[in-house]
PDB file of C-alpha atoms and ligand atoms in Angstrom:
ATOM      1  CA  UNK A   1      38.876 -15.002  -1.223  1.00 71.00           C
ATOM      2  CA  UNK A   2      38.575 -16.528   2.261  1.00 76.00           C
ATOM      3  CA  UNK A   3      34.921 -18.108   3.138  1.00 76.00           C
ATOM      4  CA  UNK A   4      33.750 -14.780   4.661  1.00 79.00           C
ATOM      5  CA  UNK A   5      33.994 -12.944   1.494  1.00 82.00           C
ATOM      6  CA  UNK A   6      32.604 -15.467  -0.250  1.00 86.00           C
ATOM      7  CA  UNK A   7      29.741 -15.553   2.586  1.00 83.00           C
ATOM      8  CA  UNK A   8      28.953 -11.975   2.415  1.00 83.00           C
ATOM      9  CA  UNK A   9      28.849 -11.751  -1.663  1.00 88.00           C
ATOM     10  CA  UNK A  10      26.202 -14.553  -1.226  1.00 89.00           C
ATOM     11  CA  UNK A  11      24.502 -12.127   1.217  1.00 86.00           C
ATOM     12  CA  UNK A  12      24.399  -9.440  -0.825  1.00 90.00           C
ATOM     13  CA  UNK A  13      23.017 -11.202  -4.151  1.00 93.00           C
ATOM     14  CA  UNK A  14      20.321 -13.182  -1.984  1.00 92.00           C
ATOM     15  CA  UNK A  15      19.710  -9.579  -0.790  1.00 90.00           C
ATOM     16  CA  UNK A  16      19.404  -8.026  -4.575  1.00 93.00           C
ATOM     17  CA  UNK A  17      17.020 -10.981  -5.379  1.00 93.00           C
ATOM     18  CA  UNK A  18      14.816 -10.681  -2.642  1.00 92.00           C
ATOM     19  CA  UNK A  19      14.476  -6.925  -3.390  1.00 93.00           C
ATOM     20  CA  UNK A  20      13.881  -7.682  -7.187  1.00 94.00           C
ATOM     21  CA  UNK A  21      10.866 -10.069  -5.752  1.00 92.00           C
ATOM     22  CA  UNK A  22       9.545  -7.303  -3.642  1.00 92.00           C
ATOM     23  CA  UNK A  23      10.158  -4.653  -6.980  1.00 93.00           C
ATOM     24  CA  UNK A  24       7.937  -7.157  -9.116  1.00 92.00           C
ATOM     25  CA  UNK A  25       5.155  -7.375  -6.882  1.00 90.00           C
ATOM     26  CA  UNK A  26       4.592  -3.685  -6.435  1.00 90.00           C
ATOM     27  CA  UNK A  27       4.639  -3.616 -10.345  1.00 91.00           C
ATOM     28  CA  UNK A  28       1.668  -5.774  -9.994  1.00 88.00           C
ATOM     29  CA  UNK A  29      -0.191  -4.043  -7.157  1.00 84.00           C
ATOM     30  CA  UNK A  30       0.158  -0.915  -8.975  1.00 85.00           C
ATOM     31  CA  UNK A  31      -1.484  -2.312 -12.578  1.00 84.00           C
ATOM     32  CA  UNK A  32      -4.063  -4.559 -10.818  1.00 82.00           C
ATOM     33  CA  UNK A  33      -5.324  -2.390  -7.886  1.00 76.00           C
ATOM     34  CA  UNK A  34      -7.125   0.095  -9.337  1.00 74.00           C
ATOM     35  CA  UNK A  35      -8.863  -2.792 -11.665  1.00 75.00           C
ATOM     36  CA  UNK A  36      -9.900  -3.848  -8.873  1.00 70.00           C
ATOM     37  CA  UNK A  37      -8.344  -7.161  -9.353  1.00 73.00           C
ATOM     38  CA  UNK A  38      -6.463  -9.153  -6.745  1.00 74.00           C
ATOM     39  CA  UNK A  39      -2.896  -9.292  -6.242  1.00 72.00           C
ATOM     40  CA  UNK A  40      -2.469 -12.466  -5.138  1.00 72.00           C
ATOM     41  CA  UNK A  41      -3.179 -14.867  -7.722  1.00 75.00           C
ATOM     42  CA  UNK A  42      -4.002 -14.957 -11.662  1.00 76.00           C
ATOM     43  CA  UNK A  43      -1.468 -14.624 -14.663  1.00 80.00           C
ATOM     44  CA  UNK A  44       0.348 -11.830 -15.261  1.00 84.00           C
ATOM     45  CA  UNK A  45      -0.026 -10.674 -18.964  1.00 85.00           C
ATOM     46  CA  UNK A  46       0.828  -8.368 -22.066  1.00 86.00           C
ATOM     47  CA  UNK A  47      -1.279  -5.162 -21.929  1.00 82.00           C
ATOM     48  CA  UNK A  48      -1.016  -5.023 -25.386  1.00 85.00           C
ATOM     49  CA  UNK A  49      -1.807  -8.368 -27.039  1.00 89.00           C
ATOM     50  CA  UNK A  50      -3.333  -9.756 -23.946  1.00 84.00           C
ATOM     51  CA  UNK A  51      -0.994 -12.801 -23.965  1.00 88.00           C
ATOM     52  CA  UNK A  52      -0.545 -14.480 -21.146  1.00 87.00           C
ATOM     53  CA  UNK A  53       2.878 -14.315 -19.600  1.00 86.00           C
ATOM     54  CA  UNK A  54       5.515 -17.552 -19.087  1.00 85.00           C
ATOM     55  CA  UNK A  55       7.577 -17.992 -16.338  1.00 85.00           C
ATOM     56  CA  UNK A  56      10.897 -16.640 -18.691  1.00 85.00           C
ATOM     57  CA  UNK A  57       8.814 -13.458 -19.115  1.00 86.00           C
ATOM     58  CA  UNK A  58       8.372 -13.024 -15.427  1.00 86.00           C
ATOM     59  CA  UNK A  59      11.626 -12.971 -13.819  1.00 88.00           C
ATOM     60  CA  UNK A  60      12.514  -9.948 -12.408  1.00 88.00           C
ATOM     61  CA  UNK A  61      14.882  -7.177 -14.253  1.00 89.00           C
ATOM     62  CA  UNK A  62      16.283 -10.190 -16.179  1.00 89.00           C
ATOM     63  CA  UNK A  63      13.273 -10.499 -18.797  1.00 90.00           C
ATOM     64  CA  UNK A  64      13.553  -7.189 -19.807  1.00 90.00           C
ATOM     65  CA  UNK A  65      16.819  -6.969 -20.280  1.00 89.00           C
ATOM     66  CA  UNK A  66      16.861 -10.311 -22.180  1.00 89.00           C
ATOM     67  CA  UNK A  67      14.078  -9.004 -24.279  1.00 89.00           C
ATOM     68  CA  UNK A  68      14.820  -5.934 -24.796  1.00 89.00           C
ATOM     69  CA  UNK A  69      12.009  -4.092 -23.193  1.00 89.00           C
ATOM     70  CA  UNK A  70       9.709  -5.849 -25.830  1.00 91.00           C
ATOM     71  CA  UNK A  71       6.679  -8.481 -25.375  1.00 91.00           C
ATOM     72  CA  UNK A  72       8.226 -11.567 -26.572  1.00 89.00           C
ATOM     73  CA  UNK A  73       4.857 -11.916 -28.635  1.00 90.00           C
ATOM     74  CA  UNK A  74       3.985  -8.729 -30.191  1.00 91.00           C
ATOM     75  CA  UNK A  75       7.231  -6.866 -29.711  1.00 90.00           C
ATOM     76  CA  UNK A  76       5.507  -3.806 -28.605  1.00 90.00           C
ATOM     77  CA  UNK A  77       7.763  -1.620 -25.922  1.00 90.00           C
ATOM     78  CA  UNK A  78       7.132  -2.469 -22.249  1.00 88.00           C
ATOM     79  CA  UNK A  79       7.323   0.475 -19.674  1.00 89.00           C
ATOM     80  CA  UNK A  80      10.823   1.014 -18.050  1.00 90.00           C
ATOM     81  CA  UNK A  81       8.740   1.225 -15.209  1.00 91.00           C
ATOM     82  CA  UNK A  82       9.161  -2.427 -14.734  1.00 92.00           C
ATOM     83  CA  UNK A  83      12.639  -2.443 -14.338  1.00 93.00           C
ATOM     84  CA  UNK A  84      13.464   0.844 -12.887  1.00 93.00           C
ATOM     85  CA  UNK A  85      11.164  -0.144  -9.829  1.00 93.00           C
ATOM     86  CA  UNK A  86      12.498  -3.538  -9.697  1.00 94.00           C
ATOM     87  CA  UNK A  87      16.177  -2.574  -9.928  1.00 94.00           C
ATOM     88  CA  UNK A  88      15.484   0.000  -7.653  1.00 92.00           C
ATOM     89  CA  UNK A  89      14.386  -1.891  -4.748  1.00 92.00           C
ATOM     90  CA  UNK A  90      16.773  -4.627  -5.327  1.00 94.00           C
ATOM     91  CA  UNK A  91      19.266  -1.829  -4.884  1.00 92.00           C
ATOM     92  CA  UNK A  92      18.378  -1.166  -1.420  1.00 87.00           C
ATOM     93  CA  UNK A  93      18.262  -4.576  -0.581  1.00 86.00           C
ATOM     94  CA  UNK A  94      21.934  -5.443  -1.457  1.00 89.00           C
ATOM     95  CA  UNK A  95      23.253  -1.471  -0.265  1.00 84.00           C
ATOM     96  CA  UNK A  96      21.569  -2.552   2.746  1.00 80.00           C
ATOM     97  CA  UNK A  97      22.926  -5.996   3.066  1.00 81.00           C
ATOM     98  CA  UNK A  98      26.475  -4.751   2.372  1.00 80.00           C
ATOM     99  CA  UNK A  99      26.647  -1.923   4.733  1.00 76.00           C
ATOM    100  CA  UNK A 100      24.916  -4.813   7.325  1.00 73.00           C
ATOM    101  CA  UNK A 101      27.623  -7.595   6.177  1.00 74.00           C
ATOM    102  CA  UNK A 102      28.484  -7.702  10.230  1.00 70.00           C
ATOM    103  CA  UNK A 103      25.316  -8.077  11.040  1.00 68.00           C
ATOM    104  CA  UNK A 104      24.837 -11.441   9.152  1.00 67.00           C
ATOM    105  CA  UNK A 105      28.412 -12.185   9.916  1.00 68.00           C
ATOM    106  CA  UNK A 106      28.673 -11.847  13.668  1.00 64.00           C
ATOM    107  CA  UNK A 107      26.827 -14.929  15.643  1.00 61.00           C
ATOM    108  CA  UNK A 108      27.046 -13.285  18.920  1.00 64.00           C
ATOM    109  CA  UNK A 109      23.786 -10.917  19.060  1.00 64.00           C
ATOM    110  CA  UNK A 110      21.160 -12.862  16.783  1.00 63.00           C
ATOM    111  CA  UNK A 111      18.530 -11.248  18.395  1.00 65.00           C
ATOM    112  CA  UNK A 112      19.728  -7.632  18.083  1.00 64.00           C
ATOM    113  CA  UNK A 113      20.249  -8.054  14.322  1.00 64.00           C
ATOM    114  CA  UNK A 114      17.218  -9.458  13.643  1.00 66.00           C
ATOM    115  CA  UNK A 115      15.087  -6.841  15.053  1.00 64.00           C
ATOM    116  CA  UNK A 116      17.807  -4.489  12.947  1.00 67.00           C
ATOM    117  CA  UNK A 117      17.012  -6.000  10.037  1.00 70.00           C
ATOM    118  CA  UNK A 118      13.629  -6.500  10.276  1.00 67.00           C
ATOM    119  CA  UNK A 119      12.813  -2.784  10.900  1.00 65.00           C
ATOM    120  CA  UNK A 120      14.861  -1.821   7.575  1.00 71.00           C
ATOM    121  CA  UNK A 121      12.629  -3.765   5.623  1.00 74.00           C
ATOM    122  CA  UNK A 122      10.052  -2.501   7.642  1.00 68.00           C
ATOM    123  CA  UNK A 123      11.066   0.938   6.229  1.00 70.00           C
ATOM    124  CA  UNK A 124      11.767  -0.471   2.522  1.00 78.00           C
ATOM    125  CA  UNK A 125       8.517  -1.999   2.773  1.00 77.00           C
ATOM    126  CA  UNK A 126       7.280   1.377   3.544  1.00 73.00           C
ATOM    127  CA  UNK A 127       8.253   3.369   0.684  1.00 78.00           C
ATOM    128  CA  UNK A 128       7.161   0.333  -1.944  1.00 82.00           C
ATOM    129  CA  UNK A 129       3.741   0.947  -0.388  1.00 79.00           C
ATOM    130  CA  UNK A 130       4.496   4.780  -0.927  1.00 79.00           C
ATOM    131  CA  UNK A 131       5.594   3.539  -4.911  1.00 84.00           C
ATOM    132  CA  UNK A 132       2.098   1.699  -5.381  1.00 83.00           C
ATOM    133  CA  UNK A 133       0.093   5.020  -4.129  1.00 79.00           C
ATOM    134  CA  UNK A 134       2.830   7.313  -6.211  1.00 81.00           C
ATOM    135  CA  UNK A 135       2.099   5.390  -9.694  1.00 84.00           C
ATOM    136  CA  UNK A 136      -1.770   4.931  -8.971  1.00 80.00           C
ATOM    137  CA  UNK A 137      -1.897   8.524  -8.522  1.00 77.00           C
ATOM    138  CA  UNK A 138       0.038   9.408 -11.368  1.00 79.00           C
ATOM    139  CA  UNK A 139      -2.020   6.630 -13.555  1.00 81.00           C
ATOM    140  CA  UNK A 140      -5.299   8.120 -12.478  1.00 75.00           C
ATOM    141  CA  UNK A 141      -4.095  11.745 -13.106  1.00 71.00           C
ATOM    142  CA  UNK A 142      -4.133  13.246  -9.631  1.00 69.00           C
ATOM    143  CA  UNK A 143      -0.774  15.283  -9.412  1.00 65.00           C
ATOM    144  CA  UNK A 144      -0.484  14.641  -5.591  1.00 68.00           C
ATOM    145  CA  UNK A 145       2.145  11.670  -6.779  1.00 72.00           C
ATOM    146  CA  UNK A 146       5.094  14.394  -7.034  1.00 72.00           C
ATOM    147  CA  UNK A 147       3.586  14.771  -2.938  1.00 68.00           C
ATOM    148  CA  UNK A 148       3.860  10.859  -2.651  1.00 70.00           C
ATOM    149  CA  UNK A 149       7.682  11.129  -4.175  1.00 75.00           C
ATOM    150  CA  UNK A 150       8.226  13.637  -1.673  1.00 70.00           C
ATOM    151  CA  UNK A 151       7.557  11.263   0.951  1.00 69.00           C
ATOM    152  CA  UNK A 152       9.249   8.436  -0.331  1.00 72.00           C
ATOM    153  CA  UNK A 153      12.314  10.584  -0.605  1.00 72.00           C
ATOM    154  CA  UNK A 154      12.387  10.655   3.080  1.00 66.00           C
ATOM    155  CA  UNK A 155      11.969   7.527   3.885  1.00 68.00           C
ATOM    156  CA  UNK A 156      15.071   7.022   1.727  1.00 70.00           C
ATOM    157  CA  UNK A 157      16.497   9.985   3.795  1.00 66.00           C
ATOM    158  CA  UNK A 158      15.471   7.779   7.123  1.00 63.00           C
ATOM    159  CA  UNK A 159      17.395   4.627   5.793  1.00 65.00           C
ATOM    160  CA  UNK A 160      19.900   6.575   4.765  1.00 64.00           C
ATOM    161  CA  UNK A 161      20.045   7.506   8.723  1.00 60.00           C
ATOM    162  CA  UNK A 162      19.835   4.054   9.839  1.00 60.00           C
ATOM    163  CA  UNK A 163      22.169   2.452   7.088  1.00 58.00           C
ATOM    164  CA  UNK A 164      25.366   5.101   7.496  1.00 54.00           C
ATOM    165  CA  UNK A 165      24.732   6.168  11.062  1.00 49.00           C
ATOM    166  CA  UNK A 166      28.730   6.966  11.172  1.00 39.00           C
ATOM    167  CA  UNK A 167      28.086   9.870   8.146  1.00 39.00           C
ATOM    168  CA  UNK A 168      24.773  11.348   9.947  1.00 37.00           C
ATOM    169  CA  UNK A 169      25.604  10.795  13.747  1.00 38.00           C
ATOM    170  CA  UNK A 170      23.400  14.030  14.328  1.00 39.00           C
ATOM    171  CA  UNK A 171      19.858  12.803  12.551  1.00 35.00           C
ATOM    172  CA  UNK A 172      20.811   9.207  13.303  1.00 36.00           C
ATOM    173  CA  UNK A 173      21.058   9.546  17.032  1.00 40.00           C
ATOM    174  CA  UNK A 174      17.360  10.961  16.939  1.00 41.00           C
ATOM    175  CA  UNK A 175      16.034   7.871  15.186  1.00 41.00           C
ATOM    176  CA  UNK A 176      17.347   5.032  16.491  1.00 45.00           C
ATOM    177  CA  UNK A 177      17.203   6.274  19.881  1.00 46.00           C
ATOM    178  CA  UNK A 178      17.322   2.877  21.947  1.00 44.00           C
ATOM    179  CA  UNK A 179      17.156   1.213  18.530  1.00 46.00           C
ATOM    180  CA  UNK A 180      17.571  -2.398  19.644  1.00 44.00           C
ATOM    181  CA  UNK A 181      16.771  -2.181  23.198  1.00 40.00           C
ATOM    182  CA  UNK A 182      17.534  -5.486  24.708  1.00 44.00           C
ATOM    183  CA  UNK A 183      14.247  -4.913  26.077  1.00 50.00           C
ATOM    184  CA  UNK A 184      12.329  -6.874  22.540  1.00 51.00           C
ATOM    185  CA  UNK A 185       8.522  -6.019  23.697  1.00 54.00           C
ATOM    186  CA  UNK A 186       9.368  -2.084  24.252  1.00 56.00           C
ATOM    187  CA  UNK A 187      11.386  -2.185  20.951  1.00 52.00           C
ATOM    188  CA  UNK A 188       8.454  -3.935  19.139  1.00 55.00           C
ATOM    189  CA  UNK A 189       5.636  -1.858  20.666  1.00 60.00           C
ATOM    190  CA  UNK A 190       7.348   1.291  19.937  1.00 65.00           C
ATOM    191  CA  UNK A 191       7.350   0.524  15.880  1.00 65.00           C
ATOM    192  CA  UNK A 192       3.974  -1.412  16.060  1.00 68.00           C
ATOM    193  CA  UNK A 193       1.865   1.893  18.032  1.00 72.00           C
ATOM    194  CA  UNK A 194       3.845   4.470  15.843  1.00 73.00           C
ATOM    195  CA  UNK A 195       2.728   2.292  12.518  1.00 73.00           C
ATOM    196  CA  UNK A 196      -0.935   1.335  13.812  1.00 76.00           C
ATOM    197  CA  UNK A 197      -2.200   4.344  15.953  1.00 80.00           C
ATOM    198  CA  UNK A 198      -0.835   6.929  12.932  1.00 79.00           C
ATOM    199  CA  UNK A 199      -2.896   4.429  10.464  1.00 80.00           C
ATOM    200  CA  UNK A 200      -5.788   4.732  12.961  1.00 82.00           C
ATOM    201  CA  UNK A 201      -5.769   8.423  12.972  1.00 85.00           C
ATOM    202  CA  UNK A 202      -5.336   8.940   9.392  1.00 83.00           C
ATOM    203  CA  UNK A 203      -8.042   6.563   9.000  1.00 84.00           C
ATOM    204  CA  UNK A 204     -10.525   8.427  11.324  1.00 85.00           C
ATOM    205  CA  UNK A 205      -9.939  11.635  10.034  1.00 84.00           C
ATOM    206  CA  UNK A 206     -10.825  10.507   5.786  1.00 82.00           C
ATOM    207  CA  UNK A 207     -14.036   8.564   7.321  1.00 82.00           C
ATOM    208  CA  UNK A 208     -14.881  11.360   8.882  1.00 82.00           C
ATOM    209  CA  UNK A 209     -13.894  13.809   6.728  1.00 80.00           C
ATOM    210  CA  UNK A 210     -16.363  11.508   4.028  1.00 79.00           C
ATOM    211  CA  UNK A 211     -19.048  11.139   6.373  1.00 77.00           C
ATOM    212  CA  UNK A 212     -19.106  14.969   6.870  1.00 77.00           C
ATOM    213  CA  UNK A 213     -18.574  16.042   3.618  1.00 73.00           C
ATOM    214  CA  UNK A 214     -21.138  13.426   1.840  1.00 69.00           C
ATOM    215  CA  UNK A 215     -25.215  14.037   1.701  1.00 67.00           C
ATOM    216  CA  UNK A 216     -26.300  10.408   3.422  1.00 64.00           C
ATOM    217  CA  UNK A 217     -27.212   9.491   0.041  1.00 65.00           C
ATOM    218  CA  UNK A 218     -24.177  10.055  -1.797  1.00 68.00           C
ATOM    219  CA  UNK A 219     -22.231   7.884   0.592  1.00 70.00           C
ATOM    220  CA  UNK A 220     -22.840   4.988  -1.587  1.00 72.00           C
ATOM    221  CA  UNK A 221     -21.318   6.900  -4.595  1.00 73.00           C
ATOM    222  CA  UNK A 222     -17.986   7.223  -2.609  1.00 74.00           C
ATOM    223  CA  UNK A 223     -16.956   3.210  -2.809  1.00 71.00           C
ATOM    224  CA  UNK A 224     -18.986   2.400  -6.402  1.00 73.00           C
ATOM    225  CA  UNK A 225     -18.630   5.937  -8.367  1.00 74.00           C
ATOM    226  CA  UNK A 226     -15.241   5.770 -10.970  1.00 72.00           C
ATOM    227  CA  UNK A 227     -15.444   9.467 -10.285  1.00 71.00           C
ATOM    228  CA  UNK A 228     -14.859   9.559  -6.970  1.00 75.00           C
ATOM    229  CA  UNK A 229     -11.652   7.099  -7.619  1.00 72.00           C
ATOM    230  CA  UNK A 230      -8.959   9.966  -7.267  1.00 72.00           C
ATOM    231  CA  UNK A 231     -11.000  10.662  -3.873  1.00 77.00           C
ATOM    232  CA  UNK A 232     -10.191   7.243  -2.822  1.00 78.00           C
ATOM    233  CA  UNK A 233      -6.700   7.417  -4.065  1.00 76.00           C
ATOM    234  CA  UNK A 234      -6.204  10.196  -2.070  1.00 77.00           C
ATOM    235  CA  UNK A 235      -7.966   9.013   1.124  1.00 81.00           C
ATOM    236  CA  UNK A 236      -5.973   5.695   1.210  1.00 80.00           C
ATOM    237  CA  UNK A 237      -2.623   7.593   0.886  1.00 77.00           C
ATOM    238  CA  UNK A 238      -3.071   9.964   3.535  1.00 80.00           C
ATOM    239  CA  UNK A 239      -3.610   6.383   6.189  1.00 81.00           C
ATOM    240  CA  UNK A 240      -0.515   5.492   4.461  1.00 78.00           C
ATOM    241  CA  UNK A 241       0.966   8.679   4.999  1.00 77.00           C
ATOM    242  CA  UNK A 242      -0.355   8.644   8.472  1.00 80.00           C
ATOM    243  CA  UNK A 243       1.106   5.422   9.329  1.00 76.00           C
ATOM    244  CA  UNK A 244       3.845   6.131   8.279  1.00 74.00           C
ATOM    245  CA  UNK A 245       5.208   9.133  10.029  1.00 73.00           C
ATOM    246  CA  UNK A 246       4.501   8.978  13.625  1.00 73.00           C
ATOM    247  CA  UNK A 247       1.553   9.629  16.001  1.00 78.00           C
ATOM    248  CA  UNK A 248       2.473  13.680  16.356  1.00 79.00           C
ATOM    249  CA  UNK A 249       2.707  14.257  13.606  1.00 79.00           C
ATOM    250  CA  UNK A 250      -0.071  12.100  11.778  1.00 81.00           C
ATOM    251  CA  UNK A 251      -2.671  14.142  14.262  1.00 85.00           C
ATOM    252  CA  UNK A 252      -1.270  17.308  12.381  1.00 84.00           C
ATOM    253  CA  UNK A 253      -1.498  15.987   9.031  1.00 83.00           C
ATOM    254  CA  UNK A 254      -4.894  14.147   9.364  1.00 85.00           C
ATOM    255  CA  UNK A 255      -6.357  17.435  10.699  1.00 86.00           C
ATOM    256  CA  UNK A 256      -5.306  19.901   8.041  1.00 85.00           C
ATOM    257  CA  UNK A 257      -6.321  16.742   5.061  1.00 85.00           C
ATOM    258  CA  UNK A 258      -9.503  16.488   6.830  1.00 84.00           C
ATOM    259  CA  UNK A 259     -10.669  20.314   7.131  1.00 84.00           C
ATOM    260  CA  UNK A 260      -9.599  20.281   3.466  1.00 82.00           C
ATOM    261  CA  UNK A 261     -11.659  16.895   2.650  1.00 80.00           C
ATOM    262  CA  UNK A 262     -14.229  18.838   4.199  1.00 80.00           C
ATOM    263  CA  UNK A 263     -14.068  22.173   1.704  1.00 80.00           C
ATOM    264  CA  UNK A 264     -13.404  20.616  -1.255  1.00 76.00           C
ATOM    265  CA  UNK A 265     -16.302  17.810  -0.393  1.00 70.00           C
ATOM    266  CA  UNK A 266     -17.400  16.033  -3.471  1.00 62.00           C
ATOM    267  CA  UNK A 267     -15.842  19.087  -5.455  1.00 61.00           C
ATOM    268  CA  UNK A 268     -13.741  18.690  -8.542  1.00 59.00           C
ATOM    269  CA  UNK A 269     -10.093  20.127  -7.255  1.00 67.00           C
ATOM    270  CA  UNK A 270      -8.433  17.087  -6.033  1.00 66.00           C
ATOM    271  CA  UNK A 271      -5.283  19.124  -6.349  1.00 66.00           C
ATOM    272  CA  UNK A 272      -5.877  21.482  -3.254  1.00 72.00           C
ATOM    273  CA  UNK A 273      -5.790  17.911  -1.197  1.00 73.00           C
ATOM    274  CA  UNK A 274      -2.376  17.724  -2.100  1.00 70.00           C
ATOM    275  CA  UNK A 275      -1.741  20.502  -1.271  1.00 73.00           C
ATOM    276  CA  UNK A 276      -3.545  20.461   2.685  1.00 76.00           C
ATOM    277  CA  UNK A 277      -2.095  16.655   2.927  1.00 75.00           C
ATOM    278  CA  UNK A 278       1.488  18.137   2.075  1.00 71.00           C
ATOM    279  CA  UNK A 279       1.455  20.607   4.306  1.00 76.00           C
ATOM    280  CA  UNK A 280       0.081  19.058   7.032  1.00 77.00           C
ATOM    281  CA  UNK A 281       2.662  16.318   6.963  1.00 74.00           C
ATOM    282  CA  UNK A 282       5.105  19.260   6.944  1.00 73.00           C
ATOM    283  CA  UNK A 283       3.885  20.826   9.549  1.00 77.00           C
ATOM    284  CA  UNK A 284       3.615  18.075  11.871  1.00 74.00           C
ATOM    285  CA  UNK A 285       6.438  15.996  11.104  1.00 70.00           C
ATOM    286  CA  UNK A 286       9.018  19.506  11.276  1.00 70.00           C
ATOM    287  CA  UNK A 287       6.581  20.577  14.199  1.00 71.00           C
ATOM    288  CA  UNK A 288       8.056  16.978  15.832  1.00 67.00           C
ATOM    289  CA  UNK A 289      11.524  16.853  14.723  1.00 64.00           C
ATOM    290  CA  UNK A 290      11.942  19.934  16.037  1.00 67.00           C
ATOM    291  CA  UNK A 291       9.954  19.403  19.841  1.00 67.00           C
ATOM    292  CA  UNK A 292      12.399  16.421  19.618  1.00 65.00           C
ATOM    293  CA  UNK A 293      16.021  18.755  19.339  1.00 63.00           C
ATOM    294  CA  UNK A 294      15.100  21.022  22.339  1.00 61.00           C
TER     295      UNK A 294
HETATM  296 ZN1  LIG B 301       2.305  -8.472 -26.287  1.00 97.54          ZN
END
């Protein structure tokens, strides 16, 4: 093995540990958000027994594997959801940094593969955000998470266009149109208005969609009722969802989630939002792809 091969396996398991960081941490967000409880600091623990958790229990894929999917305390089963989500996003990671090996291995354009990689995990980033909403829905019992898998499937399909550009030449070439312009401030500011004026729109449409759809005094019931959590679940993912797929069609999707908001008000059938949020997504992202091919 000559010192590039060696260089590039290094790559590749940094690349599967980072991912395996980023896998743990949306484990977290996912159990402690809707307890309202921050992210950022406090122990980790067994939801079982309540023990608190050591740094051996902690590291990522390893400590369940090493103890069997038990608590090391009261040896009752953890969730595989631990380490599929962790394994999972380590896997993207390393396919990413091996199908990218010339990218850490060529010295000649820095600049051009940082911006490369940086958007990927821009994108990966993106669909552990789309995990978090997925198993928060799915915890609180709405059943718009199998909409939030949807979603995440295509941002998969979107790496998937980025990573092997050579296998989709056709979908590739319309997403990473002047990918790494050498021109950094239009490359940024292309990502950064996409990301922030779809968030802005999605988040428009839910305020006013509550605002509307709310009696003045039940606005206060919105943020402190536990009824109106799968509301809130829902609200946050369609910014998310927003955000995520472009300005065009983000106006689409907002629309039809917000007419929809608007019926179903305070109602009980969190469902239809699903539903509205679905296919407005559908409509306008399609609606796009499709103004973009003729
Ligand atoms: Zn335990």
């Amino acid at each position: 093995m000559g010192p590039n091969e060696i260089f590039a396996i290094m790559v590749i398991v940094m690349a599967g540990m980072f991912g395996a960081v980023i896998g743990s941490f949306t484990n977290v967000c996912i159990y402690r958000i809707p307890e309202h409880r921050t992210v950022v600091k406090g122990h980790s623990m067994c939801m079982t027994c309540g023990h608190e958790l050591g740094a051996l229990d902690l590291v990522p894929i390893f400590s369940w594997l090493f103890l069997g999917g038990k608590c090391r305390y009261c040896k009752t089963p953890i969730s595989s959801r631990y380490i599929k989500i962790e394994s999972l996003t380590a896997l993207m990671y390393m396919v990413m940094a091996a199908t990218h090996l010339s990218m850490f291995l060529d010295p000649m354009e820095p600049t051009k593969n940082l911006f490369l990689f940086i958007e990927i995990c821009a994108l990966f980033i993106l669909i552990n955000i789309v995990i978090v909403a997925m198993m928060i829905m799915k915890d609180t019992g709405s059943s718009m998470y199998r909409l939030a898998a949807a979603v995440g499937v295509d941002f998969a399909v979107q790496i998937a266009a980025r990573i092997m550009p050579f296998l989709l030449s056709g979908y590739a070439s319309n997403y990473t149109e002047n990918p790494v312009s050498s021109d950094l401030p239009h490359y940024l500011g292309k990502w950064g208005v996409e990301i922030l004026a779809g968030a802005a729109i999605g988040l428009a449409a839910c305020g006013l969609a509550v605002l509307i759809s709310s009696r003045p005094k039940d606005l206060a019931k919105y943020f402190h009722d536990s009824k109106m959590r799968a509301f809130r679940t829902s609200d946050f993912f369609a910014v998310v969802l927003c955000a995520c797929i472009g300005i065009i069609p983000a106006i689409v999707a907002a629309l039809v989630y917000m007419f929809a908001r608007i019926l179903i008000g305070s109602g009980k059938n969190v469902r239809h939002l699903g539903i509205a949020l679905a296919a407005g997504a559908a409509v306008g992202y399609f609606g796009n792809a499709v103004y973009l091919l003729v």
